[in-house]
Tab-separated table of C-alpha atoms and ligand atoms in Angstrom:
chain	number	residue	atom	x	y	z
Y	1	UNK	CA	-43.860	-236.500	-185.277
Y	2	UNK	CA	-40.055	-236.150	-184.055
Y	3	UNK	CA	-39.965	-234.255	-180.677
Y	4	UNK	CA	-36.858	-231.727	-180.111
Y	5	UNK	CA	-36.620	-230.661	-176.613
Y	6	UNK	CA	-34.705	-227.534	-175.587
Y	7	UNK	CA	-32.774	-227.473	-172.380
Y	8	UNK	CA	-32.327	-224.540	-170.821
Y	9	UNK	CA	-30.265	-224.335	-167.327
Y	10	UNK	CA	-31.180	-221.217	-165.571
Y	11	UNK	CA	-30.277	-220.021	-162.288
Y	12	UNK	CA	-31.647	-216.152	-161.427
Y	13	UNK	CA	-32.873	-215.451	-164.624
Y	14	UNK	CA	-36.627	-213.749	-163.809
Y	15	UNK	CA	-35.502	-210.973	-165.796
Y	16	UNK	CA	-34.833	-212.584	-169.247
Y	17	UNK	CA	-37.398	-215.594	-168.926
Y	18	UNK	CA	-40.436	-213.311	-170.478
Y	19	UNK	CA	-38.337	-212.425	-173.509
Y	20	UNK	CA	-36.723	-215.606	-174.120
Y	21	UNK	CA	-40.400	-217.817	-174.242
Y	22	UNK	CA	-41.385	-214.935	-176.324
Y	23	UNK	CA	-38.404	-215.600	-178.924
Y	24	UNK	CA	-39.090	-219.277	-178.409
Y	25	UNK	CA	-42.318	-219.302	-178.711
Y	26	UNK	CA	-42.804	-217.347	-182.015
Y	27	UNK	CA	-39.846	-220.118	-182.997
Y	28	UNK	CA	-41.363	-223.375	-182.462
Y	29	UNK	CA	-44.859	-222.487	-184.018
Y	30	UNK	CA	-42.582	-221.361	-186.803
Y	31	UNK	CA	-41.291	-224.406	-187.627
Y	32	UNK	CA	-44.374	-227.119	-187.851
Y	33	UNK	CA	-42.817	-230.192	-188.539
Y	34	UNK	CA	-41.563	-230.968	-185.335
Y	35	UNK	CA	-43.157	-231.525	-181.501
Y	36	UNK	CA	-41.344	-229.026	-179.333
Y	37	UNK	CA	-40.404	-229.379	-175.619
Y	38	UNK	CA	-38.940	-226.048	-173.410
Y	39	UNK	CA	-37.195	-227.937	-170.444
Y	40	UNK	CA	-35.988	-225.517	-167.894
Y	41	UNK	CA	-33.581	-226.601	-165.172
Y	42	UNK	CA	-34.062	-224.365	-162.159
Y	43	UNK	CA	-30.914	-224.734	-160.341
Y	44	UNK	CA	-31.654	-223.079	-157.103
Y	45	UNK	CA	-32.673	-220.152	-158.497
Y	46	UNK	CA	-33.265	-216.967	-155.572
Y	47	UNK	CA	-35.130	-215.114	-157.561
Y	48	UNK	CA	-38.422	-215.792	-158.862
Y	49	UNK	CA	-37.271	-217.659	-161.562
Y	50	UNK	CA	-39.491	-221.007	-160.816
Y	51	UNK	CA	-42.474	-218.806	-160.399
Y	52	UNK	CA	-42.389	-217.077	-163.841
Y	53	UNK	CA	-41.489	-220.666	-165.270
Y	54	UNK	CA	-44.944	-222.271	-163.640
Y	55	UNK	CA	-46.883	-219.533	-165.058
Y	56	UNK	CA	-45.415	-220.010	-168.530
Y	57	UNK	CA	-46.030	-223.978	-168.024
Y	58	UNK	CA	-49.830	-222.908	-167.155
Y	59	UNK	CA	-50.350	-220.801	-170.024
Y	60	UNK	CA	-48.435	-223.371	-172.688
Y	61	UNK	CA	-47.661	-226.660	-172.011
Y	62	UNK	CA	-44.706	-227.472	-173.916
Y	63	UNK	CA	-43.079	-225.797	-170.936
Y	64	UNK	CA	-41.556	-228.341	-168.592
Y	65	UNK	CA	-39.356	-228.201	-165.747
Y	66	UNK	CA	-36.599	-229.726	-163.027
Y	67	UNK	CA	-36.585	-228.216	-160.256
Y	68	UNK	CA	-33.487	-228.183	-157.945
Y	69	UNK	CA	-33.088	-228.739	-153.963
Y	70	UNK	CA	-29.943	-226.148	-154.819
Y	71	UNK	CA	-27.635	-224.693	-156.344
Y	72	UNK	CA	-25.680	-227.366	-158.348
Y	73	UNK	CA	-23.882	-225.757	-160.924
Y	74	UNK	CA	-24.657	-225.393	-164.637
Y	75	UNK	CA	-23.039	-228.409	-165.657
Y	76	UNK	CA	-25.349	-230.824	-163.306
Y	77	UNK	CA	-28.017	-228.855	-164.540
Y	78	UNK	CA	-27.542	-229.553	-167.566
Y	79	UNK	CA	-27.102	-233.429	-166.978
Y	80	UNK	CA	-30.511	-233.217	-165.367
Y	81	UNK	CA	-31.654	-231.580	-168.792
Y	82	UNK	CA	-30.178	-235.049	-170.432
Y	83	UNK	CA	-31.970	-237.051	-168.147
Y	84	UNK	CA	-35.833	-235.640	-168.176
Y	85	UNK	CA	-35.656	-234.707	-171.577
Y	86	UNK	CA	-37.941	-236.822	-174.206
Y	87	UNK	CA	-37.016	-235.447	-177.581
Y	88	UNK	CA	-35.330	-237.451	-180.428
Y	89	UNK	CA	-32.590	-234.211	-180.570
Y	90	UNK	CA	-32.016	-232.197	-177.708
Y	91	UNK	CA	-30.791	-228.238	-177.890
Y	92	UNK	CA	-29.106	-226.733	-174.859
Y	93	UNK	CA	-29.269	-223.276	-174.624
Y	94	UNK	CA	-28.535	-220.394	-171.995
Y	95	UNK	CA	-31.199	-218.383	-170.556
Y	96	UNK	CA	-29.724	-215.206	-171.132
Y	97	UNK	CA	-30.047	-214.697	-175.260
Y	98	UNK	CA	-26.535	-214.711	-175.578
Y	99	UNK	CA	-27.517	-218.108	-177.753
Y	100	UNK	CA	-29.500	-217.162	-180.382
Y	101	UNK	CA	-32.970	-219.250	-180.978
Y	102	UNK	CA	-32.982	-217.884	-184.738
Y	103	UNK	CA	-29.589	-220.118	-184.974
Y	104	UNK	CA	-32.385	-223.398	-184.100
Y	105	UNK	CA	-33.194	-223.746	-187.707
Y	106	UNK	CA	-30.143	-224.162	-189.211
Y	107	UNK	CA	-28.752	-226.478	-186.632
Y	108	UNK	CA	-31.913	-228.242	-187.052
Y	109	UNK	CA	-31.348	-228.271	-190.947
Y	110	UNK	CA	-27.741	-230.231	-190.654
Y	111	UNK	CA	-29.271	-233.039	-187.804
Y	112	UNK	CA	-31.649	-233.724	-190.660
Y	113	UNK	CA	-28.841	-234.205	-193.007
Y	114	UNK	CA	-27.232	-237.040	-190.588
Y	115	UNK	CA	-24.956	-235.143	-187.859
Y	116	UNK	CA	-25.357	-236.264	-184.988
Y	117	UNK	CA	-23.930	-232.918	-183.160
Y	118	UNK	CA	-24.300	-229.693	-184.241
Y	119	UNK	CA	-22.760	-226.686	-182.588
Y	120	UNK	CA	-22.652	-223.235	-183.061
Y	121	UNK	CA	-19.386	-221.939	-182.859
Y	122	UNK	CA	-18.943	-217.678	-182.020
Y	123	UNK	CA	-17.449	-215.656	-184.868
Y	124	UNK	CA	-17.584	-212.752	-182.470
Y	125	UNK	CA	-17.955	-212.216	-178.519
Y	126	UNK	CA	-19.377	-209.217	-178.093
Y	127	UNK	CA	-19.680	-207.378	-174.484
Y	128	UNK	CA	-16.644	-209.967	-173.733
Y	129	UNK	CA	-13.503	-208.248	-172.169
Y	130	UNK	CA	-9.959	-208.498	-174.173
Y	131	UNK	CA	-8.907	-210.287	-171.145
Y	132	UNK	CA	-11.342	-213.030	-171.378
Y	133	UNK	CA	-11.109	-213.677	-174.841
Y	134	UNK	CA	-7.012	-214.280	-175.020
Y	135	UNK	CA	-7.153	-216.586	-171.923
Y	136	UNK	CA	-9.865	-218.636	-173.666
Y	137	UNK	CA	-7.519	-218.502	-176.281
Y	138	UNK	CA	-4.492	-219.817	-174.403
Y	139	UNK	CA	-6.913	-222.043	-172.193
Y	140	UNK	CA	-7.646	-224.254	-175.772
Y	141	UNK	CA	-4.139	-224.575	-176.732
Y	142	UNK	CA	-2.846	-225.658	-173.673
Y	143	UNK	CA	-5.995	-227.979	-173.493
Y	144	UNK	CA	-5.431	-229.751	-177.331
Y	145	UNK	CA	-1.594	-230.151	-176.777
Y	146	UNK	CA	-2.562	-231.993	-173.535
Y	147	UNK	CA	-4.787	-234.619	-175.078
Y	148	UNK	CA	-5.564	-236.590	-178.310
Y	149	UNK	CA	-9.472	-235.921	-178.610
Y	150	UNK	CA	-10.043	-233.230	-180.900
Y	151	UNK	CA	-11.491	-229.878	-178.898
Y	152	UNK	CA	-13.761	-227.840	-180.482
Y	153	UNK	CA	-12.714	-224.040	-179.973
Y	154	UNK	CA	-14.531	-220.994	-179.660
Y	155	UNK	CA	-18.185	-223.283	-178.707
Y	156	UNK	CA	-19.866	-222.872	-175.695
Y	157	UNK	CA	-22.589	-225.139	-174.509
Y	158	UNK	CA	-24.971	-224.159	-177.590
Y	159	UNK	CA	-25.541	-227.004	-179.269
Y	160	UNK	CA	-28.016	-229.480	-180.794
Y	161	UNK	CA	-27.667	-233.693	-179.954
Y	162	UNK	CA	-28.807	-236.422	-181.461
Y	163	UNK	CA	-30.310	-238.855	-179.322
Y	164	UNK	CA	-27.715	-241.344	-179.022
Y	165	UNK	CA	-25.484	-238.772	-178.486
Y	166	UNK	CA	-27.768	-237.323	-175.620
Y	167	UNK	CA	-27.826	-241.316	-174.293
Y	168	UNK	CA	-24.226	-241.411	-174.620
Y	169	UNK	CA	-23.726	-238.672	-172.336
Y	170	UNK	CA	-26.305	-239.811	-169.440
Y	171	UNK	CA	-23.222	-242.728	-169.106
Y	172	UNK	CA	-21.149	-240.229	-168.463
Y	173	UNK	CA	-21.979	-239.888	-164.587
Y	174	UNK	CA	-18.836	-238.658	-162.997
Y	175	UNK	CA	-19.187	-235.615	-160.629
Y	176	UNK	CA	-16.532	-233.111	-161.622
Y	177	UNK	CA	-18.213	-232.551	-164.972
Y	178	UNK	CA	-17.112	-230.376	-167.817
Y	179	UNK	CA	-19.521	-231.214	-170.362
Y	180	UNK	CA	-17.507	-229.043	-173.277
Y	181	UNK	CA	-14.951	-232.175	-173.001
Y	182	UNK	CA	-17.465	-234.649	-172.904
Y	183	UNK	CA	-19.047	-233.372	-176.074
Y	184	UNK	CA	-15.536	-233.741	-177.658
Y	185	UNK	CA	-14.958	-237.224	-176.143
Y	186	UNK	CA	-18.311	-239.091	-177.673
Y	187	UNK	CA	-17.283	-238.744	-180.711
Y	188	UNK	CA	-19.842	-238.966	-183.683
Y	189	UNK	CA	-20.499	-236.775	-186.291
Y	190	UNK	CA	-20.019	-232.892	-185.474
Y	191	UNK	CA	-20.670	-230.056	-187.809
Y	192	UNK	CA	-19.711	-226.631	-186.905
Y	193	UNK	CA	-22.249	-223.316	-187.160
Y	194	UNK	CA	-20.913	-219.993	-187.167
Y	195	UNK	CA	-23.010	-217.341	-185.515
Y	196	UNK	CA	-22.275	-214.027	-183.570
Y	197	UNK	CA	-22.413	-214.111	-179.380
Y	198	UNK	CA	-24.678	-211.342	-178.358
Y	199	UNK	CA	-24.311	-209.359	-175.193
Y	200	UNK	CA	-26.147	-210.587	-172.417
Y	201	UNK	CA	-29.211	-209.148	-172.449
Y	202	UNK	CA	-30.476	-208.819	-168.510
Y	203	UNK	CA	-28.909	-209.198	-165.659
Y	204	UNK	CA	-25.587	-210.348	-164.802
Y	205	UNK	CA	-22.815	-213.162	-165.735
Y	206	UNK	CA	-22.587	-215.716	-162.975
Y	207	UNK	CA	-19.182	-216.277	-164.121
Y	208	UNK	CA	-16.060	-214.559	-162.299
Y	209	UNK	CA	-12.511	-215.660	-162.654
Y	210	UNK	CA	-12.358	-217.978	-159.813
Y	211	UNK	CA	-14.817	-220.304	-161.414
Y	212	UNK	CA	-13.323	-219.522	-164.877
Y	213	UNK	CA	-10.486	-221.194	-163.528
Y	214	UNK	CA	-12.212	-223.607	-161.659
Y	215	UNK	CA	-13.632	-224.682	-164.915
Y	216	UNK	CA	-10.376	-224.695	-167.009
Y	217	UNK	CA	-8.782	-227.016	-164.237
Y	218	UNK	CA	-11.923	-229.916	-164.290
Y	219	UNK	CA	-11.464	-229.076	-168.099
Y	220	UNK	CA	-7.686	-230.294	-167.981
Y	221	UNK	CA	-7.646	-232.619	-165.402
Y	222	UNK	CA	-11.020	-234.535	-166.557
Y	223	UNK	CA	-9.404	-234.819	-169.832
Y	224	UNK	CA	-6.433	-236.035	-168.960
Y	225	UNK	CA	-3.806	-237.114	-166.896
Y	226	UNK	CA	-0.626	-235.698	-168.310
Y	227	UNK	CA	-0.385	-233.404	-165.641
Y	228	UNK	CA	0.577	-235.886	-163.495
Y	229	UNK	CA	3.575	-237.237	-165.657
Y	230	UNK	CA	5.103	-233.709	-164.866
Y	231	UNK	CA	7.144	-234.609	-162.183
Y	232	UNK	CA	8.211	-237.733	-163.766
Y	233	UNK	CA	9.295	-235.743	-166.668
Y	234	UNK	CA	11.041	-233.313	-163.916
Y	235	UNK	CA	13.021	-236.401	-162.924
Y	236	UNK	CA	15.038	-236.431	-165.939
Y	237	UNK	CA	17.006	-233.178	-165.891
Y	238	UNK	CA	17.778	-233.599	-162.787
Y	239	UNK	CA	19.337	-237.000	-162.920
Y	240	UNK	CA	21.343	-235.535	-166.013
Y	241	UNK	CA	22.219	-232.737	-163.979
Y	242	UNK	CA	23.568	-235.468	-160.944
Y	243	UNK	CA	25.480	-237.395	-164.416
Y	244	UNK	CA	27.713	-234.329	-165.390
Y	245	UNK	CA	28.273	-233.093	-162.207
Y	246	UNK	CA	29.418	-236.760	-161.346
Y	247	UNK	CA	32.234	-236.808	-164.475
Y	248	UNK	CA	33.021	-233.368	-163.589
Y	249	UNK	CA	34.022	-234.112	-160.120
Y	250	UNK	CA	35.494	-237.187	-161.043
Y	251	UNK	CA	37.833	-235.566	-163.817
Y	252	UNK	CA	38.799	-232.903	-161.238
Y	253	UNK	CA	39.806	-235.473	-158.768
Y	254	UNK	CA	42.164	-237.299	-161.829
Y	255	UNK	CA	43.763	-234.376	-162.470
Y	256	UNK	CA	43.930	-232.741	-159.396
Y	257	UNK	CA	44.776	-235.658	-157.372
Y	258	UNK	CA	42.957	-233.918	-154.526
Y	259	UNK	CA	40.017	-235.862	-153.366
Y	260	UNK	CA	36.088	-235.151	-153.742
Y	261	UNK	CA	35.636	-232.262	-151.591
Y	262	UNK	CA	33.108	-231.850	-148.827
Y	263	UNK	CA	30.656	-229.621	-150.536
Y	264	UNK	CA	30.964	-231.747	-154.168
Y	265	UNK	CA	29.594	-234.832	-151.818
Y	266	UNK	CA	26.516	-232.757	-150.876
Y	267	UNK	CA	25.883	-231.521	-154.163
Y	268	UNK	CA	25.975	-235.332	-155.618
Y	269	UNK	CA	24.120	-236.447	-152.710
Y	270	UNK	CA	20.840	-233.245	-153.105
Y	271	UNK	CA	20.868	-234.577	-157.029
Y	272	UNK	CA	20.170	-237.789	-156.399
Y	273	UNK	CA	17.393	-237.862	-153.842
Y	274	UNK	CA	16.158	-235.442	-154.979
Y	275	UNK	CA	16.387	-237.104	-158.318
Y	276	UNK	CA	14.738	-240.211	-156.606
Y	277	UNK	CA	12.022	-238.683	-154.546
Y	278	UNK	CA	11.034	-236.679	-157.872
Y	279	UNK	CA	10.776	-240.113	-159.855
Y	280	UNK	CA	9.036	-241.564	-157.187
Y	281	UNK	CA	6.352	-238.721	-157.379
Y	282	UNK	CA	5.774	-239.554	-160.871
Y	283	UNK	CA	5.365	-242.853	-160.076
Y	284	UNK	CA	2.666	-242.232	-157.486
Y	285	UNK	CA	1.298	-240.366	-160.026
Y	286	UNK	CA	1.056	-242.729	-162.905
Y	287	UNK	CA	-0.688	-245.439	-160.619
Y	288	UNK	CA	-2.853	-242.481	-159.397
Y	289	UNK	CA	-4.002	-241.415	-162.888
Y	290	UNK	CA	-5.250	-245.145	-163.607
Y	291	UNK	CA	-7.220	-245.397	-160.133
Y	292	UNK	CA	-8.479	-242.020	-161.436
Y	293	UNK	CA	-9.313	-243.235	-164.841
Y	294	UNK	CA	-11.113	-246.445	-163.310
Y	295	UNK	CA	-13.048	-244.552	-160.750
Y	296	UNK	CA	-15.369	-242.617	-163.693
Y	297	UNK	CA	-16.476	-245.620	-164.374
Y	298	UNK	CA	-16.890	-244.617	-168.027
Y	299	UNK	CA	-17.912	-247.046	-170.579
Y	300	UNK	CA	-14.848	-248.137	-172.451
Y	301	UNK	CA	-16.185	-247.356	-176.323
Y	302	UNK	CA	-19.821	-246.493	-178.085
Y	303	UNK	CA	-20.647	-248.144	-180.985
Y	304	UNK	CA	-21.547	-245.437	-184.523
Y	305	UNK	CA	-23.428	-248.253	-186.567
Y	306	UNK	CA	-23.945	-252.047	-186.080
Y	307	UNK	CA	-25.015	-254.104	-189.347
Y	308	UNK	CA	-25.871	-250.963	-191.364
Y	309	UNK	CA	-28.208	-249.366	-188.157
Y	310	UNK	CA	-27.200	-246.951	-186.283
Y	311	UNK	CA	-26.164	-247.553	-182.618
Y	312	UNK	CA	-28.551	-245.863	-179.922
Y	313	UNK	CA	-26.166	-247.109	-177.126
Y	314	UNK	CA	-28.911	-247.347	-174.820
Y	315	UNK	CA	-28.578	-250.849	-173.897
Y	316	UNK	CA	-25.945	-251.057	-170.911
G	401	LIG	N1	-26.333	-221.142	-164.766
G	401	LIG	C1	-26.815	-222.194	-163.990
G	401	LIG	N2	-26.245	-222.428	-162.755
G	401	LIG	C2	-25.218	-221.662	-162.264
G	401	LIG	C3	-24.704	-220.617	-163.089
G	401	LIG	C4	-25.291	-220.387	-164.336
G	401	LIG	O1	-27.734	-222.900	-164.378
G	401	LIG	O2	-24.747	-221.925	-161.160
G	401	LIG	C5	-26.936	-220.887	-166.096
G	401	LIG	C6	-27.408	-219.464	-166.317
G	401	LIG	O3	-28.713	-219.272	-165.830
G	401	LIG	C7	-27.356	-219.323	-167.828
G	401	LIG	C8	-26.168	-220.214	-168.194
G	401	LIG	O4	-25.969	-221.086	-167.085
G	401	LIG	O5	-28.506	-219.822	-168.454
G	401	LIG	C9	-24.923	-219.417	-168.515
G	401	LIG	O6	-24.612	-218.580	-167.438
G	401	LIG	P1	-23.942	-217.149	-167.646
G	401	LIG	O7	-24.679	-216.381	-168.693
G	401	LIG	O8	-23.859	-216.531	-166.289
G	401	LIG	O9	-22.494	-217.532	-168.160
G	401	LIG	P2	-21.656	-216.844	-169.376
G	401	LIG	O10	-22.590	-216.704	-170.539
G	401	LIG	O11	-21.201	-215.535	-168.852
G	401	LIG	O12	-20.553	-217.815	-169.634
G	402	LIG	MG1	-24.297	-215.793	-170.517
């Protein structure tokens, strides 16, 4: 029997744990033809968040758990989840309901079709502020007109993987993670669920704006490097700037016959350094961006089929 586990990275989350195994559970014995596998990641939880999840590993033992030293962040967490899981598909989820489990069946319904990842993108956010949904909005844009792999909007982190997707992610080891690009970045074969966000349904968001926009920065700059071409691109106007000015004094002089004035030589002289030391940024920055690229250390490619079988990539 095919084992699906279900990752679930929760940090202070003793208030929603009873309700969630209790959606979960009456889930998986629901559907019977697959082995299920609950794998919380405790990531330095505060509250008594490990302690309720040892009592629901005592009681059923589909339960599992990694437990953190600290406080590493959702996305480590969820690499852990990558790492200890054992299922043929894996299903991250968040601890707070916002993902609905009644969504599982249907995403398990298209990885039985062939897709490799399947995730559920929000029709709706409910119990989201204005605010939050128009700079997610913006935050995409910016993000696809940056960068040539294909992001998926409106998707959290709600989603099921195949295994060689789930193996093609474990390569991807770097420490400033934003897993929402890496998802993009594999590749393979996506297919997109609609479903409504729900509220929260206990306690409180662990996001605030500072790591909102902590998160949209490792989104851009893991991505790509474009950023860095900015000031090379900044270069440009200004040398065109220094070019006209140039003629222009030069015409004056001609028909003037009075020679370049004192302030005309500074002028010339602040466009073109400053037109050099810009260029000269950009250059540090291109040669930056490749040690930046190298450092990952990410495989170069991952192979979708070889001779007619599909590719588990899990030979290095
Ligand atoms: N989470 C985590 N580590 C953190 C912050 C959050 O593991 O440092 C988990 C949290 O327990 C929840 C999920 O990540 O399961 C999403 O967190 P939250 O609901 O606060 O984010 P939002 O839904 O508001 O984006
Ligand atoms: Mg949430």
């Amino acid at each position: 029997m095919k084992k699906i586990s279900i990752i679930i990275p929760a940090y202070n989350e003793e208030e929603e744990l009873p309700l969630l195994y209790e959606r979960l559970n009456k889930l998986m014995n629901e559907i019977k033809k697959y082995e299920f596998e609950v794998l919380f990641v405790n990531d330095g939880s505060k509250d008594r968040t490990i302690k309720i999840i040892k009592e629901l590993r005592n009681k059923d033992e589909r339960i599992c758990y990694v437990d953190f030293s600290r406080n590493f962040g959702k996305e480590i967490a969820m690499l852990a989840g990558l790492d200890y899981a054992k299922g043929d598909a894996v299903i991250f989820m968040d601890a707070d309901l916002q993902d609905p489990p009644e969504l599982i069946p249907e995403l398990i319904k298209y990885w039985e079709e062939g897709y490799d990842d399947v995730y559920a993108r929000r029709k709706s956010r409910k119990g989201e502020t204005w605010l939050k949904k128009f700079t997610s909005k913006m935050y995409y844009k910016v993000l696809q007109s940056l960068t040539r792999v294909e992001i998926q909007k409106d998707t959290g982190d709600f989603r099921l993987l195949d295994r060689r997707c789930v193996n093609a992610l474990k390569r991807l080891r770097e420490n400033s993670r934003n897993s929402k690009s890496m998802f993009s970045w594999i590749g393979y074969k996506k297919k997109e669920v609609l479903y409504d966000r729900d509220p929260r349904i206990a306690g409180k968001t662990k996001w605030n704006y500072k790591k909102l926009i902590d998160l949209a920065i490792d989104g851009i700059t893991s991505f790509t490097t474009s950023p860095l071409r900015i000031s090379t691109y900044l270069s440009i106007p200004t040398f065109i700037m220094l070019f006209i000015y140039f003629i222009y004094v030069i015409v004056k002089w001609i028909k003037t016959g009075v020679f370049i004035e004192a302030f005309q030589v500074t002028i010339l002289l602040i466009l073109f350094f400053s037109g050099i030391q810009i260029l000269l940024f950009g250059i540090i920055g291109e040669y930056l961006g490749r040690i930046f690229n190298e450092t990952k250390n990410r495989p170069l490619y991952f192979v979708n089929e070889y001779n007619g079988e599909k590719e588990l990539n899990d030979k290095i």
